[in-house]
CSV table of C-alpha atoms in Angstrom, one decimal:
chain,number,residue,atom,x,y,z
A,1,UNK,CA,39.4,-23.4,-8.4
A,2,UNK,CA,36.1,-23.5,-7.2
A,3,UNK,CA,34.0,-20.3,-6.1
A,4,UNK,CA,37.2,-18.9,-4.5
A,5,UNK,CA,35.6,-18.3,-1.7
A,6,UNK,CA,33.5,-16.0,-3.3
A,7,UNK,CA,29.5,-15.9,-2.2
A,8,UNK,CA,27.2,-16.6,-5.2
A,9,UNK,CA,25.3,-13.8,-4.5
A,10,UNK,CA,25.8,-10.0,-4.8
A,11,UNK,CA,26.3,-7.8,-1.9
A,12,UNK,CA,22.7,-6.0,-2.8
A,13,UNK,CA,20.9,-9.1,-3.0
A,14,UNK,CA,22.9,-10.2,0.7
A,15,UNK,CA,21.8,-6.9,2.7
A,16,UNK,CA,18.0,-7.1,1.1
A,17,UNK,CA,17.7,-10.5,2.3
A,18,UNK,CA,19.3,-9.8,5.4
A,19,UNK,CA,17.0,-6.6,6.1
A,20,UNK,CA,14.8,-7.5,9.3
A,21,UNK,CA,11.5,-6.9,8.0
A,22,UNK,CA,11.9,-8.6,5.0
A,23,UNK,CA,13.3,-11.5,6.5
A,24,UNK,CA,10.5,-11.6,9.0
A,25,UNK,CA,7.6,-11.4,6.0
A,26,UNK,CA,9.7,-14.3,3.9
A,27,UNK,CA,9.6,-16.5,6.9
A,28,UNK,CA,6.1,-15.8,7.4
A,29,UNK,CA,5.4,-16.9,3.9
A,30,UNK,CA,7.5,-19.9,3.9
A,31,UNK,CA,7.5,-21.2,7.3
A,32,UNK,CA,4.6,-20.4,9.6
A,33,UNK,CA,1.4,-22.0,10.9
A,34,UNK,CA,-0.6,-19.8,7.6
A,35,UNK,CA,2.1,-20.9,5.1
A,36,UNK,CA,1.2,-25.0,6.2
A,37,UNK,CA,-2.4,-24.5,6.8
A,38,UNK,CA,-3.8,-21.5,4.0
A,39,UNK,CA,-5.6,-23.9,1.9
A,40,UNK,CA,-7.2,-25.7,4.8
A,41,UNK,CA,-10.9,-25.8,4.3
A,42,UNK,CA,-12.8,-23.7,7.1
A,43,UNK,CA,-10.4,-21.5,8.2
A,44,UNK,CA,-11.1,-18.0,8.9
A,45,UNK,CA,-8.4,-15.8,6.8
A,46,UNK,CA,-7.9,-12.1,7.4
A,47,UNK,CA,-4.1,-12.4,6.5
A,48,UNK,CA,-3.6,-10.4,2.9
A,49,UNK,CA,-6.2,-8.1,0.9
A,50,UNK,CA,-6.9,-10.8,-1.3
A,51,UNK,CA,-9.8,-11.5,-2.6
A,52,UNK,CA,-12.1,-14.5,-0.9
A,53,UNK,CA,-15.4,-14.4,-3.2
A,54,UNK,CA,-15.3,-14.6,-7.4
A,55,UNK,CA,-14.7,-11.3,-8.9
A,56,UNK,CA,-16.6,-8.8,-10.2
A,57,UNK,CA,-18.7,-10.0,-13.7
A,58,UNK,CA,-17.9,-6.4,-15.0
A,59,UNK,CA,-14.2,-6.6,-14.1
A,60,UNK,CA,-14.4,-10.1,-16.1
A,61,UNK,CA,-16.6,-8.3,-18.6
A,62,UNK,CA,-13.5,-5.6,-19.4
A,63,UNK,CA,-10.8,-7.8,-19.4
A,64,UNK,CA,-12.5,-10.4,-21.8
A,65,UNK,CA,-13.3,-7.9,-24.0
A,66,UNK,CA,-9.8,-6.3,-23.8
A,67,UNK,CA,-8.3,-9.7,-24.8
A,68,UNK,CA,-10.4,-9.8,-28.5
A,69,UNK,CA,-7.7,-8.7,-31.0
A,70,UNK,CA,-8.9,-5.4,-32.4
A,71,UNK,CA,-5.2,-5.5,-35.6
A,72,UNK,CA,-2.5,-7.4,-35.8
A,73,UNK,CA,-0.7,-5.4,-33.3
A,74,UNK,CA,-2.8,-5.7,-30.3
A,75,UNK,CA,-0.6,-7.8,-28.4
A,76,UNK,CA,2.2,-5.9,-29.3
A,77,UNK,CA,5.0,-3.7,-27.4
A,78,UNK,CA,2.9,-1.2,-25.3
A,79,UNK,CA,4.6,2.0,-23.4
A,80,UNK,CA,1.8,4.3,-22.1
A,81,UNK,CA,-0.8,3.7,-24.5
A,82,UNK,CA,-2.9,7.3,-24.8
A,83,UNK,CA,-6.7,6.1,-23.8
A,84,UNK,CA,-5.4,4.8,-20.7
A,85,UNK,CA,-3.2,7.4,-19.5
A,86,UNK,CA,-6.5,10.0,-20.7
A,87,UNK,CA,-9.0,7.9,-18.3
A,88,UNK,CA,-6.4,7.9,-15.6
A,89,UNK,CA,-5.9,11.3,-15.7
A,90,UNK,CA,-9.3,12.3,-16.0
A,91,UNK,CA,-10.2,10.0,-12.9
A,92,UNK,CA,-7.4,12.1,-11.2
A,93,UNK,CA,-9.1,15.3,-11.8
A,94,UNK,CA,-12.6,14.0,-10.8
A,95,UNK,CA,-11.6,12.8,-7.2
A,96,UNK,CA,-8.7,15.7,-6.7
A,97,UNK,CA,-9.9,18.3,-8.5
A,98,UNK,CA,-6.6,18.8,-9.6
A,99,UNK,CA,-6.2,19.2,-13.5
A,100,UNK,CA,-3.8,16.1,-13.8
A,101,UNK,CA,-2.7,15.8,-17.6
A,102,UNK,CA,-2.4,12.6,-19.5
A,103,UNK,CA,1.2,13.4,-20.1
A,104,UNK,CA,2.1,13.0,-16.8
A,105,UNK,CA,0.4,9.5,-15.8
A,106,UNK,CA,2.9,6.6,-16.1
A,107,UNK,CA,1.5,3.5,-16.2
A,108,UNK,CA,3.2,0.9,-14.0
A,109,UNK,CA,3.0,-2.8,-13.3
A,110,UNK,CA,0.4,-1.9,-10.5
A,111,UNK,CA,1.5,0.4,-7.4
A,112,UNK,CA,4.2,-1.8,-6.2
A,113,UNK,CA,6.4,-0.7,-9.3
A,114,UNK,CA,5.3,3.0,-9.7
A,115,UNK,CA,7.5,3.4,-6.0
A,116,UNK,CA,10.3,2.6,-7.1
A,117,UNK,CA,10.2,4.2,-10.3
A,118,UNK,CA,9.5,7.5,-8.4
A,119,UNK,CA,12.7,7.0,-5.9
A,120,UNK,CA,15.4,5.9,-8.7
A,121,UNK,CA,13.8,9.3,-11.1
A,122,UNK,CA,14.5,12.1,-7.7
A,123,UNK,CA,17.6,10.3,-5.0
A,124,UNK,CA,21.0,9.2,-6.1
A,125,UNK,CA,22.8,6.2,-4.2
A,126,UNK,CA,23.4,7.1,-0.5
A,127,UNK,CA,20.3,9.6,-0.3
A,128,UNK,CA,18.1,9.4,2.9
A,129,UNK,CA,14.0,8.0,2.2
A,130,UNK,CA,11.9,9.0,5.4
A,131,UNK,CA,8.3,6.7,5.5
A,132,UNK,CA,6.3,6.5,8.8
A,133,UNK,CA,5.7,3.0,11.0
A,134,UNK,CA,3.8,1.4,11.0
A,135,UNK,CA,4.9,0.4,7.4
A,136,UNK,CA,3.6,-0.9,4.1
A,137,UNK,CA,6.1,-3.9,4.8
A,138,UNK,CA,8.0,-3.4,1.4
A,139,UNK,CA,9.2,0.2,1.6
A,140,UNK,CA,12.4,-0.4,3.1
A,141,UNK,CA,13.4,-3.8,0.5
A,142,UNK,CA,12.3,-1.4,-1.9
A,143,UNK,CA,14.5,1.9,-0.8
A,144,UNK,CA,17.6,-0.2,-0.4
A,145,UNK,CA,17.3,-2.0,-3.5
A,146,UNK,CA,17.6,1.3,-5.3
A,147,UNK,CA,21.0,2.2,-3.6
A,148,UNK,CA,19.0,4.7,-1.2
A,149,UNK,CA,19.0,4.7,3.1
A,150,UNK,CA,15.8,3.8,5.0
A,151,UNK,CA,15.1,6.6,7.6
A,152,UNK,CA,11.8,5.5,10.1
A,153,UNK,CA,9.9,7.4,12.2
A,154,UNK,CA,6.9,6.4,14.4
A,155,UNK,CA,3.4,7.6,13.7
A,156,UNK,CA,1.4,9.0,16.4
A,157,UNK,CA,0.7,6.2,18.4
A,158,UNK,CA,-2.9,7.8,19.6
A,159,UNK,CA,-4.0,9.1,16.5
A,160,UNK,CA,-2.1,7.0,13.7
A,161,UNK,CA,-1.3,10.3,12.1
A,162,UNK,CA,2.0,11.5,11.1
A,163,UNK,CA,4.2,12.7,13.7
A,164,UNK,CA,5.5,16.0,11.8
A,165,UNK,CA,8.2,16.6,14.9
A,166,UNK,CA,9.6,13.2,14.8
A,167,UNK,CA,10.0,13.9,10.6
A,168,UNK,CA,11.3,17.3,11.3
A,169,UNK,CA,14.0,15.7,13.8
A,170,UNK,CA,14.9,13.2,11.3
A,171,UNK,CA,15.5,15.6,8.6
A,172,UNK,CA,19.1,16.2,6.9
A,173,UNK,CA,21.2,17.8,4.1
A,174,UNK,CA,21.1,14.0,2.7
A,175,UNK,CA,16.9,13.9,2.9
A,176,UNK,CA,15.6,13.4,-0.8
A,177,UNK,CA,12.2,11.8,-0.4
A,178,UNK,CA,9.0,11.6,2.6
A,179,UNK,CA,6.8,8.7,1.7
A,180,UNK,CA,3.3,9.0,2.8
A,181,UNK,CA,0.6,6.1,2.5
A,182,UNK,CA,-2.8,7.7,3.2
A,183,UNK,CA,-5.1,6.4,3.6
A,184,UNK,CA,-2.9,4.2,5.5
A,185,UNK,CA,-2.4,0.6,5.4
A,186,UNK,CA,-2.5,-1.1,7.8
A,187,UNK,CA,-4.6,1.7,10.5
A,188,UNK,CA,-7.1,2.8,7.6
A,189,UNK,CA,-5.9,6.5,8.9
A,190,UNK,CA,-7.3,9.4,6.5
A,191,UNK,CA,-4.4,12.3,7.2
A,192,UNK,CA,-6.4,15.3,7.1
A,193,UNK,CA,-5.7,18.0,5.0
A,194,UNK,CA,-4.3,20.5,7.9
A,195,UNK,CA,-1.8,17.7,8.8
A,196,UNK,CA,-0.6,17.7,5.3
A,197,UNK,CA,-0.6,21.5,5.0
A,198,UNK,CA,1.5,21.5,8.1
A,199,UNK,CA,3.8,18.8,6.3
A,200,UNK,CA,4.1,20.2,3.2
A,201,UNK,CA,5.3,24.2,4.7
A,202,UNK,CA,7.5,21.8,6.9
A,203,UNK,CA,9.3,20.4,3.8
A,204,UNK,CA,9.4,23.4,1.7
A,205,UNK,CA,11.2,24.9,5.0
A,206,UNK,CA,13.5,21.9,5.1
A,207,UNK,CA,14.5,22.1,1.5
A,208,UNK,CA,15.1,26.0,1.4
A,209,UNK,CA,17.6,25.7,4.6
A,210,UNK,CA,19.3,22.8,3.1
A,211,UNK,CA,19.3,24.3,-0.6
A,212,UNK,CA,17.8,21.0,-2.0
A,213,UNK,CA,14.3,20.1,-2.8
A,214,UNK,CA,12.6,17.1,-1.0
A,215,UNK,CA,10.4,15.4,-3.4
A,216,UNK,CA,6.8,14.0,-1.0
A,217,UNK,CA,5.8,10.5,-2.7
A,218,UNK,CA,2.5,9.6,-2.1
A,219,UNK,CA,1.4,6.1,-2.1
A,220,UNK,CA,-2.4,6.5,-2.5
A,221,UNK,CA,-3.5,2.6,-3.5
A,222,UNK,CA,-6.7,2.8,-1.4
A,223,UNK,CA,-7.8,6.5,-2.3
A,224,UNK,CA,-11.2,5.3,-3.8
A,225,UNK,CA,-12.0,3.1,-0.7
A,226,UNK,CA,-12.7,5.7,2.1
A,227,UNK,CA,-15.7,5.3,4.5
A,228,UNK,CA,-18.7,7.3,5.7
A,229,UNK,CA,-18.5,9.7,3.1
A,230,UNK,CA,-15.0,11.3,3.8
A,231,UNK,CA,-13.7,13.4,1.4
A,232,UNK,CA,-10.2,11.8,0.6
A,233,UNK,CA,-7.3,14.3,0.2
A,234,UNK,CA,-4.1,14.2,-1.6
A,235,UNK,CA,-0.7,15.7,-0.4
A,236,UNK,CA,-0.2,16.8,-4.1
A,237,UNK,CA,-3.1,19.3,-3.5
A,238,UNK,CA,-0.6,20.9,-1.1
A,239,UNK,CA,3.1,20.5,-2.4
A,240,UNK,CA,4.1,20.9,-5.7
A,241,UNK,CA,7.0,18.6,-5.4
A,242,UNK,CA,4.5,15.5,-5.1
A,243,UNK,CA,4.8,11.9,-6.7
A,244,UNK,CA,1.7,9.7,-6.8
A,245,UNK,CA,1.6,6.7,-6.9
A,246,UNK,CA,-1.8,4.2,-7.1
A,247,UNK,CA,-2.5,0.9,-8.1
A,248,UNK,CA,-6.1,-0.9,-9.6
A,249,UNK,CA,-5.2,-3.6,-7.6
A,250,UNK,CA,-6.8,-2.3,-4.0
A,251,UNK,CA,-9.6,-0.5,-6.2
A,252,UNK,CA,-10.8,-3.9,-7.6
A,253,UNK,CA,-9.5,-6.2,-5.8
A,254,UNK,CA,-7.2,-8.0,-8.2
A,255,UNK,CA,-4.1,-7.5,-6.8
A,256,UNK,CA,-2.5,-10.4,-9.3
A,257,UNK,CA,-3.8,-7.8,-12.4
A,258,UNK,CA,-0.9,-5.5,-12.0
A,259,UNK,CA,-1.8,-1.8,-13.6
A,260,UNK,CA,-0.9,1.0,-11.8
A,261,UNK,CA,0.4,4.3,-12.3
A,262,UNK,CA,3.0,6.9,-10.9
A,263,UNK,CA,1.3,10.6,-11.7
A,264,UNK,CA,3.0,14.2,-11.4
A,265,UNK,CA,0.5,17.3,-10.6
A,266,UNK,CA,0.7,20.2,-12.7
A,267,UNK,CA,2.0,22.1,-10.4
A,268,UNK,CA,5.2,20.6,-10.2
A,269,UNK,CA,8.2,22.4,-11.8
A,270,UNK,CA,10.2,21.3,-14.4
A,271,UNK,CA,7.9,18.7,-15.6
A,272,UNK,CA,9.4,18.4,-18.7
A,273,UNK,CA,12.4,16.7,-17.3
A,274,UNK,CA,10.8,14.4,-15.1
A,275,UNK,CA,8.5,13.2,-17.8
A,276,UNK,CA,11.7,12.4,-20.0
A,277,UNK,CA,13.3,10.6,-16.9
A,278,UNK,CA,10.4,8.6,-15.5
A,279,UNK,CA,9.9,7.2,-19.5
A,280,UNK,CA,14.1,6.5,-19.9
A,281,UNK,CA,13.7,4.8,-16.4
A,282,UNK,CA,10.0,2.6,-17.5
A,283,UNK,CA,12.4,0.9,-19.7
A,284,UNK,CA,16.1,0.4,-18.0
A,285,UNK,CA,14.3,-1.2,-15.2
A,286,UNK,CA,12.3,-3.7,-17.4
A,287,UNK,CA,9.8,-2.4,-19.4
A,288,UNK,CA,7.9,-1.7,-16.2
A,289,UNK,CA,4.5,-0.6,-18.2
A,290,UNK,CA,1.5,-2.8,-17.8
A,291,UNK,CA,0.6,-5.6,-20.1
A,292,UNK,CA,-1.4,-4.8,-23.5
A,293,UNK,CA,-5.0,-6.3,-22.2
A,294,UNK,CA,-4.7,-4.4,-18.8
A,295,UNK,CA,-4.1,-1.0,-20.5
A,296,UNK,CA,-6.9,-1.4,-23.2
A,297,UNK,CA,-9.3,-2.2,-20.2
A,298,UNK,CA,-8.7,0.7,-18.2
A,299,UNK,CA,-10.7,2.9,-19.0
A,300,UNK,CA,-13.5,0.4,-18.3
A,301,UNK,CA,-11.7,-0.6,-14.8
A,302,UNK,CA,-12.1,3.5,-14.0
A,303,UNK,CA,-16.1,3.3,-14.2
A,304,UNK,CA,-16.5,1.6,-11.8
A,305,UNK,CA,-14.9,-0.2,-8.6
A,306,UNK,CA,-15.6,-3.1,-5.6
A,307,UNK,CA,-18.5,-2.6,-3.3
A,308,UNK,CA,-16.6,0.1,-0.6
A,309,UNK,CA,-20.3,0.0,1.2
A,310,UNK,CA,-19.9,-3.4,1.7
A,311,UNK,CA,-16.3,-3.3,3.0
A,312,UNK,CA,-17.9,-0.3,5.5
A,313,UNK,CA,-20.2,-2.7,6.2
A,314,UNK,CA,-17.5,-5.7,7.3
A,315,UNK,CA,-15.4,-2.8,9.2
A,316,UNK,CA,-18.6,-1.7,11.6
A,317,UNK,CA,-19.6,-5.1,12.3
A,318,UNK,CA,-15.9,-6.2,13.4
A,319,UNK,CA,-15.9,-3.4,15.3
A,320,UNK,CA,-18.0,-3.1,17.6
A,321,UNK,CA,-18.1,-7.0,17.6
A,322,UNK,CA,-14.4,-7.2,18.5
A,323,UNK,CA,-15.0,-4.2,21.0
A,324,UNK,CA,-17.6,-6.3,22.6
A,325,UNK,CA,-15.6,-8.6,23.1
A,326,UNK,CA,-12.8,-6.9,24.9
A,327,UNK,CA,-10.4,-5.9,21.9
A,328,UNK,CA,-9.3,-2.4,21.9
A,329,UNK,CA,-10.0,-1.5,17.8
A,330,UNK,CA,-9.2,1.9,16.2
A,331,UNK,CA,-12.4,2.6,13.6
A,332,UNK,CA,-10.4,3.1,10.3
A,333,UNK,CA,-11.6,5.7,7.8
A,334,UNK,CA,-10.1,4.2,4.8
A,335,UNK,CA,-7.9,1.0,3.0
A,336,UNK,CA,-9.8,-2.4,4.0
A,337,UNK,CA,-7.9,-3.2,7.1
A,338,UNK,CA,-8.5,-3.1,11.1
A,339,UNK,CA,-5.7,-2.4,13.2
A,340,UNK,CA,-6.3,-4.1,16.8
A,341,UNK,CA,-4.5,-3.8,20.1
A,342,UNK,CA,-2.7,-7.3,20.8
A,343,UNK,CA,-4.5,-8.6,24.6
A,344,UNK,CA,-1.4,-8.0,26.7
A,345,UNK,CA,0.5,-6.4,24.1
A,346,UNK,CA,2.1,-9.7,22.7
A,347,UNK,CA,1.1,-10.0,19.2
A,348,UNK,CA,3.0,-13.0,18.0
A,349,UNK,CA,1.7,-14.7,21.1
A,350,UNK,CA,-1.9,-13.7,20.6
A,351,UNK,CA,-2.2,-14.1,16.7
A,352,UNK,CA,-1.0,-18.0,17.3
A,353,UNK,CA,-3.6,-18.1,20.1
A,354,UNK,CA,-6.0,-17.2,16.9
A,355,UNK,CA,-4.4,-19.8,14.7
A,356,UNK,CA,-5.1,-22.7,17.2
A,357,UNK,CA,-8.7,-21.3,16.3
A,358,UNK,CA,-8.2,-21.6,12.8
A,359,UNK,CA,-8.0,-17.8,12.8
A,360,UNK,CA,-5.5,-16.6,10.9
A,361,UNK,CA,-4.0,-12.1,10.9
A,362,UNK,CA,-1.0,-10.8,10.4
A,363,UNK,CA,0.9,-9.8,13.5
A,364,UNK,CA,1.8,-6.1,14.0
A,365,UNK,CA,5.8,-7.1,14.3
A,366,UNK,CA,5.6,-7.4,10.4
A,367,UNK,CA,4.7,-4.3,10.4
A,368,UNK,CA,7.7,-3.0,13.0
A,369,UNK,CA,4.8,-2.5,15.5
A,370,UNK,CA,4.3,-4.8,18.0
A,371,UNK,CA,1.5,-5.1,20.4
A,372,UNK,CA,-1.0,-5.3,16.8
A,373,UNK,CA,-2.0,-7.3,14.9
A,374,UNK,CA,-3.9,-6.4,10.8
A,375,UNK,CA,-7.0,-8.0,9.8
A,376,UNK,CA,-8.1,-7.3,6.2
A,377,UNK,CA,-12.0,-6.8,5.9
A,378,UNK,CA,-11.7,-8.6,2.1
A,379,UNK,CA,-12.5,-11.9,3.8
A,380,UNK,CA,-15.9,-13.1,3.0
A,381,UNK,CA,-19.0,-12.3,4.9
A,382,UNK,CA,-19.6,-15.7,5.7
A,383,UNK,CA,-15.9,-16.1,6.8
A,384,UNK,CA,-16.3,-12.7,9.3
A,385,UNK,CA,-19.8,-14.3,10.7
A,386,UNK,CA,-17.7,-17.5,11.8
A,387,UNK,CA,-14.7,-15.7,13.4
A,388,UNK,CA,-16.8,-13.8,15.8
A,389,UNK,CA,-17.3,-16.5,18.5
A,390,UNK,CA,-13.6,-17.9,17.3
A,391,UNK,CA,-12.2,-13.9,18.4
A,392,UNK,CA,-14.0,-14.2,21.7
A,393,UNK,CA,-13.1,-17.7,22.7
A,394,UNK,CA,-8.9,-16.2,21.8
A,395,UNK,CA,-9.3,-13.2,23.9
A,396,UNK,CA,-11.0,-15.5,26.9
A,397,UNK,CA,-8.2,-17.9,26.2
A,398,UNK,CA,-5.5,-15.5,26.7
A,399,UNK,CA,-7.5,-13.7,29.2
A,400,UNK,CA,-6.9,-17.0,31.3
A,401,UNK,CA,-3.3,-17.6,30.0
A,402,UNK,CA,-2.7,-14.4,32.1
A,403,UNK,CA,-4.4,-14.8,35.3
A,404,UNK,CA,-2.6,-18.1,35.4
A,405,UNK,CA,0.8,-17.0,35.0
């Protein structure tokens, strides 16, 4: 009888795939100019925070370490194992000075996982998830896949900073969730802590006139890589209804070592119930804790983290090289990336002038903001030192595209 007509696929697996920003990132990976030419020797690539140089010996030094069997059990089932979530926590309470308690840190297969774990424990299918654009580009995959409704709104297009009107306007009785990356990836924006004040009497407002409580998840992956000495600040220090979620990945600069974690403050109410969710949920969506060796390494992974003075380094020389050059850059104050006006507001037209280069970025439609386009400051030094010339000879190239047209 054949498939009766029927598609192979389920309906959820046919809308995520069919979901514009995901589609364009898949063809990105699959089919562009960077998918063919990645592994090409001398090209300059600022595409993904990955890392371009061998890692750390001390982040080589834990994990070997962590691998030596200590009983027979070592590589056995692991939930939250208690040193970890204690050096988490404690790390929390260090750069917060919030008293987080290891009790409420759920480890996670790296950052990725903790947001999703945080949506499914607060909305039920059909509930509204308001994040900002420019996006981390997997928010929206992720909200759908968990039966929830993407709601976007624009950041400040001066400032990169939230844009608490366009929030307030897009609030309803349906709102269960406001994600907030900070600092932000990919403008490097710090929100400061009036903004999220502002925010968080803003959604305490909102929930009391629609007589249900709006959880804030914050997505804090780069939190320990802020620049010229900024004091980093959480939304949890300001509403009590706040999710965090962080990942080891941005910290050192492993991204393909997933740990992570998904932490409640102690100020939020009924904790006791979310604890006892968030654990039933860890498991019915696939035993979503880290792997044995990351979690007995953690506490050696919180001593210590990559060079962020060097990565402030990358960032000041781009800068004010790219700005010489005629770009129009936005300093960031935190995450590893630059966010850079597109010449003539065409990204996609402008980051293949760059390919033809051999340089490769990510173009801001990815992000659901064109006219940029993302460079990560993890490529190598060497690697920045030979874009340089290779960014002015695009700009002058496009500069004469124009005038020709």
């Amino acid at each position: 009888m054949g498939d009766l007509g029927k598609s192979p696929v389920s309906r959820r697996a046919a809308t995520l795939a069919s979901v514009p920003s995901q589609h364009r990132i898949n063809d990105f990976l699959r089919d562009s100019e960077y998918s063919r030419r990645q592994r090409e020797p001398g090209i300059c690539d600022f595409i993904f925070g990955n890392p371009h140089e061998m890692p750390q010996p001390a982040y080589v030094q834990a994990l070997r370490d962590a691998l030596t069997p200590r009983d027979e059990g070592w590589f056995g089932y692991k939930s939250n194992e208690p040193e970890a979530r204690t050096a988490a926590a404690g790390s929390l309470r260090d750069l917060l000075g919030i008293p987080f308690e290891p009790a409420d840190v759920h480890l996670t297969t790296g950052g990725f996982t903790a947001i999703p774990l945080a949506l499914k424990a607060v909305a039920d299918p059909g509930d509204e998830v308001i994040f900002t654009l420019p996006p981390w580009f997997f928010y929206e995959p992720l909200v759908i896949e968990a039966g929830l409704v993407p709601v976007k709104v624009r950041c400040n297009p001066e400032t990169f900073d939230l844009d608490l009107a366009a929030i307030s306007a897009a609030l309803t009785p349906r709102t269960r969730v406001v994600v907030v990356n900070t600092p932000n990836n990919p403008t490097g924006r710090i929100y400061p802590p009036s903004l999220l004040q502002d925010l968080a009497e803003l959604l305490e407002q909102a929930s009391r006139r629609n007589a249900r409580r709006i959880y804030l998840l914050s997505d804090e992956a780069y939190n320990r890589i802020v620049y010229d000495g900024a004091r980093f600040h959480s939304p949890a220090e300001y509403y009590p209804h706040t999710l965090l979620a962080y990942s080891y990945g941005k910290t050192h600069l492993a991204p393909g070592q997933r740990i992570g974690y998904l932490a409640l403050p102690p100020t939020m109410p009924e904790r006791g119930a979310m604890r006892e969710a968030l654990t039933t949920l860890q498991m019915a969506m696939g035993w979503i804790y880290p792997n044995a060796v990351m979690q007995y390494a953690l506490p050696r992974l919180e001593q210590f983290s990559i060079d962020v003075g060097q990565l402030q380094r990358r960032r000041d020389l781009l800068v004010e090289a790219l700005t010489e050059r005629g770009y129009r850059v936005h300093r960031p104050e935190g995450a590893f990336y630059l966010f850079v006006h597109a010449p003539a507001g065409d990204d996609e037209a402008f980051t293949a002038v760059l390919a033809r280069h051999g340089v490769f970025v990510l173009p801001g439609t990815l992000f659901e903001t064109p006219g940029f386009f993302r460079i990560s400051l993890t490529a190598s030094d060497d690697m920045i030192r030979r874009s340089l010339p290779l960014f002015g000879a695009a700009i002058a190239d496009a500069a004469g595209a124009t005038r020709n047209h």
